[in-house]
Short mmCIF file of C-alpha atoms in Angstrom, two decimals:
data_model
loop_
_atom_site.label_atom_id
_atom_site.label_comp_id
_atom_site.label_asym_id
_atom_site.label_seq_id
_atom_site.Cartn_x
_atom_site.Cartn_y
_atom_site.Cartn_z
CA MET R 1 0.00 0.00 0.00
CA GLY R 2 2.75 2.52 0.80
CA PHE R 3 6.42 3.30 0.65
CA SER R 4 6.73 3.19 4.43
CA ARG R 5 4.48 2.13 7.30
CA LEU R 6 4.70 3.02 10.94
CA CYS R 7 5.36 -0.16 12.89
CA GLY R 8 2.20 -0.43 14.92
CA ALA R 9 0.29 1.76 17.29
CA ALA R 10 2.97 1.58 20.00
CA LEU R 11 5.63 3.13 17.80
CA TRP R 12 3.18 5.75 16.56
CA LEU R 13 2.21 6.81 20.07
CA ALA R 14 5.84 6.80 21.20
CA GLY R 15 6.78 9.01 18.29
CA ILE R 16 4.10 11.54 19.12
CA ALA R 17 5.07 11.53 22.81
CA ALA R 18 8.60 12.46 21.78
CA TRP R 19 7.55 15.25 19.41
CA GLY R 20 9.71 17.76 21.27
CA GLN R 21 12.84 15.65 21.08
CA THR R 22 13.69 16.59 17.50
CA ALA R 23 16.89 15.09 16.16
CA GLN R 24 19.56 17.72 15.71
CA THR R 25 20.37 17.66 12.01
CA PRO R 26 22.01 20.44 9.98
CA ASN R 27 19.33 20.48 7.29
CA PRO R 28 17.37 17.32 6.39
CA ASP R 29 16.32 18.79 3.05
CA ILE R 30 19.84 18.49 1.61
CA HIS R 31 19.35 14.72 1.40
CA TYR R 32 16.60 15.03 -1.23
CA GLN R 33 17.80 15.60 -4.78
CA LEU R 34 16.01 15.57 -8.11
CA GLY R 35 16.58 12.46 -10.20
CA PRO R 36 16.75 12.06 -13.97
CA ASP R 37 12.96 11.80 -14.34
CA SER R 38 12.68 15.39 -13.09
CA LEU R 39 15.31 16.81 -15.41
CA SER R 40 15.21 17.66 -19.09
CA GLN R 41 16.56 14.68 -21.02
CA GLU R 42 18.16 14.70 -24.43
CA GLY R 43 16.04 12.90 -27.00
CA VAL R 44 12.79 13.25 -25.07
CA PRO R 45 10.19 15.34 -26.93
CA LYS R 46 9.35 18.49 -25.01
CA GLY R 47 5.85 19.65 -24.33
CA GLU R 48 4.83 23.27 -24.74
CA ILE R 49 3.79 25.54 -21.90
CA ARG R 50 1.22 28.04 -23.10
CA GLY R 51 0.20 31.18 -21.26
CA PRO R 52 -0.09 32.91 -18.96
CA PHE R 53 -3.86 33.13 -19.26
CA THR R 54 -6.27 34.98 -16.99
CA LEU R 55 -9.42 33.39 -15.59
CA PRO R 56 -11.91 35.85 -14.02
CA SER R 57 -13.66 34.38 -11.00
CA LYS R 58 -17.33 34.43 -10.12
CA ALA R 59 -16.76 32.24 -7.07
CA TYR R 60 -14.53 34.96 -5.61
CA PRO R 61 -15.82 38.22 -7.13
CA GLY R 62 -13.14 40.78 -7.93
CA THR R 63 -10.37 38.20 -8.26
CA GLN R 64 -8.72 36.42 -11.15
CA HIS R 65 -6.57 33.32 -11.52
CA THR R 66 -3.46 33.14 -13.67
CA TYR R 67 -2.78 29.77 -15.25
CA TRP R 68 -0.55 28.05 -17.79
CA VAL R 69 -1.30 24.99 -19.91
CA TYR R 70 1.21 22.23 -20.58
CA VAL R 71 0.55 20.51 -23.91
CA PRO R 72 2.66 17.38 -24.37
CA ALA R 73 4.42 16.78 -27.66
CA GLN R 74 2.29 13.62 -28.06
CA TYR R 75 -1.06 15.41 -27.75
CA ASP R 76 -3.39 14.53 -30.62
CA PRO R 77 -6.58 16.63 -30.80
CA ALA R 78 -8.38 13.60 -32.19
CA VAL R 79 -7.69 11.55 -29.04
CA PRO R 80 -9.05 12.52 -25.59
CA ALA R 81 -6.23 13.33 -23.19
CA SER R 82 -6.05 12.96 -19.42
CA LEU R 83 -5.85 16.01 -17.15
CA MET R 84 -3.45 16.97 -14.35
CA ILE R 85 -3.92 20.23 -12.44
CA PHE R 86 -1.33 21.71 -10.08
CA ASN R 87 -2.30 24.38 -7.55
CA ASP R 88 0.37 27.02 -6.89
CA GLY R 89 1.19 26.52 -10.53
CA GLN R 90 4.12 28.93 -10.59
CA ALA R 91 6.02 26.75 -8.11
CA PHE R 92 5.33 23.44 -9.86
CA LYS R 93 6.43 24.67 -13.28
CA ALA R 94 9.42 26.85 -12.29
CA PRO R 95 12.34 25.40 -14.31
CA GLU R 96 14.88 25.71 -11.47
CA ALA R 97 12.61 24.87 -8.51
CA ASP R 98 11.95 21.66 -6.61
CA ALA R 99 9.16 20.03 -8.67
CA ARG R 100 9.69 20.77 -12.40
CA ALA R 101 6.48 18.96 -13.19
CA GLN R 102 6.68 19.64 -16.92
CA ASN R 103 9.93 17.64 -17.11
CA VAL R 104 8.33 14.80 -15.18
CA MET R 105 5.40 14.70 -17.59
CA ASP R 106 7.72 14.91 -20.62
CA ASN R 107 9.80 11.96 -19.45
CA LEU R 108 7.01 9.71 -18.15
CA ILE R 109 4.65 10.29 -21.09
CA TYR R 110 7.49 9.51 -23.51
CA ARG R 111 8.12 6.17 -21.80
CA ARG R 112 4.38 5.36 -21.56
CA GLU R 113 4.55 5.32 -17.76
CA ILE R 114 1.68 7.79 -17.53
CA PRO R 115 -0.94 8.59 -20.15
CA VAL R 116 -0.84 11.56 -22.50
CA MET R 117 -2.19 14.41 -20.40
CA ILE R 118 -2.87 18.10 -20.50
CA GLY R 119 -1.24 19.79 -17.52
CA VAL R 120 -2.54 22.99 -15.92
CA PHE R 121 -0.53 25.18 -13.55
CA ILE R 122 -2.94 27.52 -11.78
CA ASN R 123 -2.06 30.20 -9.25
CA PRO R 124 -4.27 31.28 -6.36
CA GLY R 125 -6.68 34.09 -7.06
CA ARG R 126 -5.74 37.71 -6.65
CA ARG R 127 -7.14 41.14 -7.34
CA PRO R 128 -5.72 42.82 -10.45
CA ASP R 129 -3.77 45.23 -8.22
CA GLN R 130 -2.09 42.43 -6.27
CA PRO R 131 1.24 40.89 -7.32
CA GLU R 132 1.50 37.48 -8.93
CA PRO R 133 2.83 34.83 -6.53
CA ASP R 134 6.43 33.71 -7.04
CA LEU R 135 8.88 31.28 -5.44
CA HIS R 136 9.65 33.76 -2.66
CA GLU R 137 6.04 34.65 -1.82
CA TRP R 138 3.43 32.06 -2.77
CA GLY R 139 0.65 34.51 -2.01
CA ASP R 140 -0.29 33.95 1.63
CA ARG R 141 0.26 37.62 2.44
CA THR R 142 -0.53 39.12 -0.94
CA THR R 143 -3.37 37.14 -2.57
CA ASN R 144 -6.56 35.22 -1.87
CA ARG R 145 -4.56 32.01 -1.28
CA PRO R 146 -5.33 31.49 2.45
CA THR R 147 -9.08 31.80 1.89
CA GLU R 148 -9.24 29.72 -1.27
CA TYR R 149 -6.91 26.93 -0.29
CA ASN R 150 -7.48 26.43 3.45
CA THR R 151 -11.25 26.83 3.76
CA LEU R 152 -13.30 23.62 3.71
CA ASP R 153 -16.09 24.91 1.49
CA ASP R 154 -16.87 24.38 -2.20
CA LEU R 155 -15.84 27.79 -3.54
CA TYR R 156 -12.43 26.78 -4.84
CA ALA R 157 -13.97 23.63 -6.30
CA ARG R 158 -16.24 25.97 -8.25
CA VAL R 159 -13.19 27.77 -9.64
CA ILE R 160 -11.72 24.52 -10.91
CA VAL R 161 -14.85 22.71 -12.05
CA ASP R 162 -17.24 25.48 -13.08
CA GLU R 163 -14.80 28.13 -14.30
CA LEU R 164 -11.58 26.44 -15.44
CA LEU R 165 -12.76 23.13 -16.89
CA PRO R 166 -15.22 24.67 -19.41
CA VAL R 167 -12.42 26.84 -20.80
CA LEU R 168 -10.10 23.84 -21.11
CA TYR R 169 -12.75 21.71 -22.78
CA LYS R 170 -13.20 24.38 -25.46
CA GLU R 171 -9.50 24.47 -26.30
CA TYR R 172 -8.44 20.84 -25.86
CA ASN R 173 -9.84 17.37 -26.29
CA ILE R 174 -9.82 16.29 -22.64
CA SER R 175 -11.59 13.18 -21.41
CA LYS R 176 -14.53 13.86 -19.10
CA ASP R 177 -13.91 10.59 -17.24
CA PRO R 178 -13.11 11.52 -13.58
CA ASP R 179 -10.70 8.57 -13.43
CA ARG R 180 -8.60 10.55 -15.88
CA HIS R 181 -8.66 13.77 -13.86
CA ALA R 182 -6.07 14.50 -11.13
CA ILE R 183 -5.34 17.55 -9.02
CA GLY R 184 -2.41 18.18 -6.72
CA GLY R 185 -0.48 20.71 -4.75
CA ALA R 186 1.88 21.40 -1.89
CA SER R 187 1.12 22.75 1.57
CA SER R 188 -2.15 24.71 1.40
CA GLY R 189 -2.33 23.85 -2.30
CA ALA R 190 -2.46 20.18 -1.32
CA ILE R 191 -5.41 20.48 1.06
CA ALA R 192 -7.11 22.59 -1.63
CA ALA R 193 -6.60 19.74 -4.11
CA PHE R 194 -8.15 17.27 -1.68
CA THR R 195 -11.08 19.64 -1.08
CA VAL R 196 -11.76 19.88 -4.82
CA ALA R 197 -11.92 16.08 -5.12
CA TRP R 198 -13.91 15.78 -1.89
CA GLN R 199 -16.46 18.37 -3.02
CA ARG R 200 -16.59 17.19 -6.65
CA PRO R 201 -15.76 13.46 -6.77
CA GLU R 202 -17.79 13.18 -9.95
CA GLN R 203 -15.04 15.27 -11.58
CA PHE R 204 -11.77 14.30 -9.85
CA HIS R 205 -10.70 10.86 -8.66
CA LYS R 206 -6.96 11.45 -8.14
CA VAL R 207 -5.18 13.67 -5.60
CA LEU R 208 -1.47 14.38 -5.13
CA SER R 209 -0.51 15.90 -1.77
CA ILE R 210 2.93 17.21 -0.78
CA VAL R 211 3.26 18.40 2.86
CA GLY R 212 -0.49 18.97 2.86
CA SER R 213 -1.79 21.57 5.34
CA PHE R 214 -4.38 19.29 6.94
CA VAL R 215 -4.07 21.41 10.07
CA ASN R 216 -6.04 24.06 11.88
CA LEU R 217 -5.35 27.02 9.63
CA ARG R 218 -9.07 27.20 8.86
CA GLY R 219 -10.21 23.91 10.34
CA GLY R 220 -8.35 21.55 8.03
CA ASP R 221 -7.49 19.17 10.87
CA ALA R 222 -11.15 18.12 10.79
CA TYR R 223 -10.66 16.12 7.61
CA ALA R 224 -9.65 12.88 9.35
CA ASP R 225 -12.89 12.92 11.34
CA ILE R 226 -14.90 13.95 8.28
CA VAL R 227 -13.47 11.03 6.31
CA LEU R 228 -14.34 8.56 9.06
CA LYS R 229 -17.90 9.84 9.36
CA SER R 230 -18.62 10.02 5.62
CA ASP R 231 -19.36 7.41 2.98
CA ARG R 232 -16.26 6.45 1.05
CA LYS R 233 -15.74 8.47 -2.11
CA PRO R 234 -13.98 7.25 -5.28
CA ILE R 235 -10.77 9.15 -4.54
CA ARG R 236 -7.22 7.85 -4.94
CA ILE R 237 -4.64 9.87 -3.00
CA PHE R 238 -0.88 9.93 -2.51
CA LEU R 239 0.24 11.73 0.67
CA GLN R 240 3.82 12.88 1.31
CA ASP R 241 5.17 14.55 4.40
CA GLY R 242 8.25 14.67 6.63
CA ARG R 243 9.06 14.31 10.29
CA ASN R 244 10.65 17.76 10.29
CA ASP R 245 7.65 19.52 8.80
CA ASN R 246 6.01 22.19 10.97
CA ARG R 247 5.34 20.31 14.21
CA GLY R 248 2.90 22.59 15.98
CA VAL R 249 5.23 24.54 18.24
CA GLY R 250 4.00 28.12 18.44
CA ARG R 251 5.88 31.31 19.13
CA GLY R 252 5.43 30.83 22.85
CA GLY R 253 6.86 27.33 22.73
CA ALA R 254 3.54 25.59 23.41
CA TYR R 255 2.66 22.52 21.36
CA ASP R 256 -0.62 22.51 19.44
CA GLN R 257 -1.43 19.09 17.99
CA ARG R 258 -3.97 20.65 15.65
CA ARG R 259 -1.11 22.60 14.01
CA ASP R 260 1.26 19.63 13.72
CA TRP R 261 1.60 18.95 9.98
CA PHE R 262 3.17 15.51 10.25
CA TYR R 263 0.79 14.29 12.95
CA GLN R 264 -2.26 15.41 10.98
CA ASN R 265 -1.00 13.91 7.70
CA VAL R 266 -0.45 10.54 9.36
CA ARG R 267 -3.81 10.85 11.11
CA LEU R 268 -5.51 11.47 7.76
CA MET R 269 -3.70 8.50 6.23
CA HIS R 270 -5.04 6.25 9.01
CA ALA R 271 -8.57 7.56 8.48
CA LEU R 272 -8.42 7.03 4.72
CA THR R 273 -6.99 3.54 5.20
CA GLU R 274 -9.67 2.59 7.71
CA LYS R 275 -12.37 3.69 5.26
CA GLY R 276 -10.87 1.61 2.46
CA TYR R 277 -9.52 4.40 0.25
CA ASP R 278 -6.91 3.76 -2.41
CA VAL R 279 -4.17 5.58 -0.50
CA ASN R 280 -0.39 5.60 -0.74
CA TYR R 281 2.03 7.62 1.34
CA SER R 282 5.69 8.34 1.95
CA TRP R 283 7.04 9.82 5.18
CA GLY R 284 10.53 11.27 5.08
CA MET R 285 12.72 13.65 7.09
CA ASN R 286 12.00 16.80 5.11
CA ARG R 287 10.99 20.22 6.38
CA HIS R 288 7.98 22.13 5.10
CA GLY R 289 8.48 22.56 1.37
CA GLN R 290 8.81 20.58 -1.85
CA LYS R 291 12.27 19.05 -1.38
CA MET R 292 11.19 15.47 -0.80
CA GLY R 293 7.89 15.79 -2.65
CA GLY R 294 9.69 17.13 -5.70
CA ALA R 295 12.23 14.34 -5.56
CA ILE R 296 9.54 11.64 -5.53
CA LEU R 297 7.06 13.44 -7.78
CA PRO R 298 7.76 10.99 -10.67
CA GLU R 299 6.91 8.03 -8.43
CA MET R 300 3.80 9.77 -7.11
CA MET R 301 2.66 10.34 -10.68
CA ARG R 302 3.36 6.73 -11.69
CA TRP R 303 1.32 5.44 -8.77
CA LEU R 304 -1.63 7.76 -9.32
CA TRP R 305 -1.80 6.83 -13.01
CA ARG R 306 -0.70 3.19 -12.63
CA ASP R 307 -3.80 1.66 -14.21
CA HIS R 308 -3.86 3.50 -17.52
CA PRO R 309 -4.40 1.01 -20.38
CA ALA R 310 -1.50 -1.12 -21.60
CA SER R 311 -1.38 -3.76 -24.30
CA THR R 312 0.33 -7.08 -23.52
CA ASP R 313 0.34 -8.25 -27.14
CA PRO R 314 4.01 -9.08 -27.95
CA ASN R 315 3.31 -8.26 -31.61
CA ASP R 316 2.03 -4.78 -30.79
CA THR R 317 5.01 -2.80 -32.07
CA VAL R 318 3.35 0.53 -31.36
CA GLU R 319 2.93 -0.36 -27.69
CA ARG R 320 6.55 -1.45 -27.48
CA SER R 321 7.84 1.80 -28.93
CA PHE R 322 8.48 5.03 -27.11
CA PHE R 323 5.63 7.50 -27.19
CA GLU R 324 6.83 9.70 -30.01
CA PRO R 325 4.71 12.60 -31.24
CA VAL R 326 2.49 11.90 -34.19
CA LYS R 327 4.42 12.84 -37.32
CA LYS R 328 2.38 14.94 -39.66
CA THR R 329 2.57 14.08 -43.33
CA ALA R 330 1.37 15.67 -46.52
CA ASP R 331 -1.63 13.34 -46.40
CA SER R 332 -2.56 14.40 -42.89
CA ASN R 333 -2.27 18.09 -43.80
CA PRO R 334 -3.86 18.43 -47.22
CA ALA R 335 -3.35 21.66 -49.06
CA PRO R 336 -6.30 24.06 -48.99
CA PRO R 337 -8.47 24.03 -52.10
CA ALA R 338 -7.45 26.42 -54.85
CA LYS R 339 -9.42 29.61 -55.10
CA GLN R 340 -11.87 29.66 -58.00
#
């Protein structure tokens, strides 16, 4: 089920009891490095990132969302593509940052390890007079990010489902099958991704969560209890967090379990497992950020999309080839008729 499992309730309780006895390490994040699947590789066809585009919001009047669209080299308008949405899009697509999701999609699509998919990098909403989030300020102090991402209502789900999806459907041939729709994010963007799938499971069945803020910023620590009390929904989720994430110690030194990122992520994993969800997880040593999540993003993507169709016919030479872009020929691009 997962990359790592806590060895029983005794170890789990002992670990929580010792929350204040943090191992003294210089910086645990230095041990997480991007692998070849996250880097641009020679010979791998590169997708195109289009944008930025602006999406006015009715769910949050007076705000707008900036987004970019990743179109893989293998995209064929005649064939429905899958869909992957990343919240805090600027951070996931930044070419020198910790995720570099476009490289991951380039490499994994090429090797048929994930299906051909349209990728969307969407930033939190902001007023036109507010600055666009960047790697130094993701928008918590300058945009609508805290309200949109951390609140457990359906407003951000409306942005994605009612405002963004119709625009994408007009421009691209995207499957409407929720099994082929995924949404992910990091920190508050991760709990926002889960909320979208939770509110609209008829639209999204896959969730990718890196250091998810399932804590009491705006009541997010309630999700474990909500999951246990609710009927199981058709959601597949991969959770990632680290033992050195924010551990709930406030400015005064007092511990608040409701603000302990690692505790609440593990608690949510237990709730999802108990309810029979298709859940995977990986617990590392990372701090709050994308260092470990970025390093394992290729594996998270493989797992989320592990059941996309595959042919086992040994004579299927197309299946056994790399996923090269469709080569256009003279026959596929006939010349326009001559003017009369």
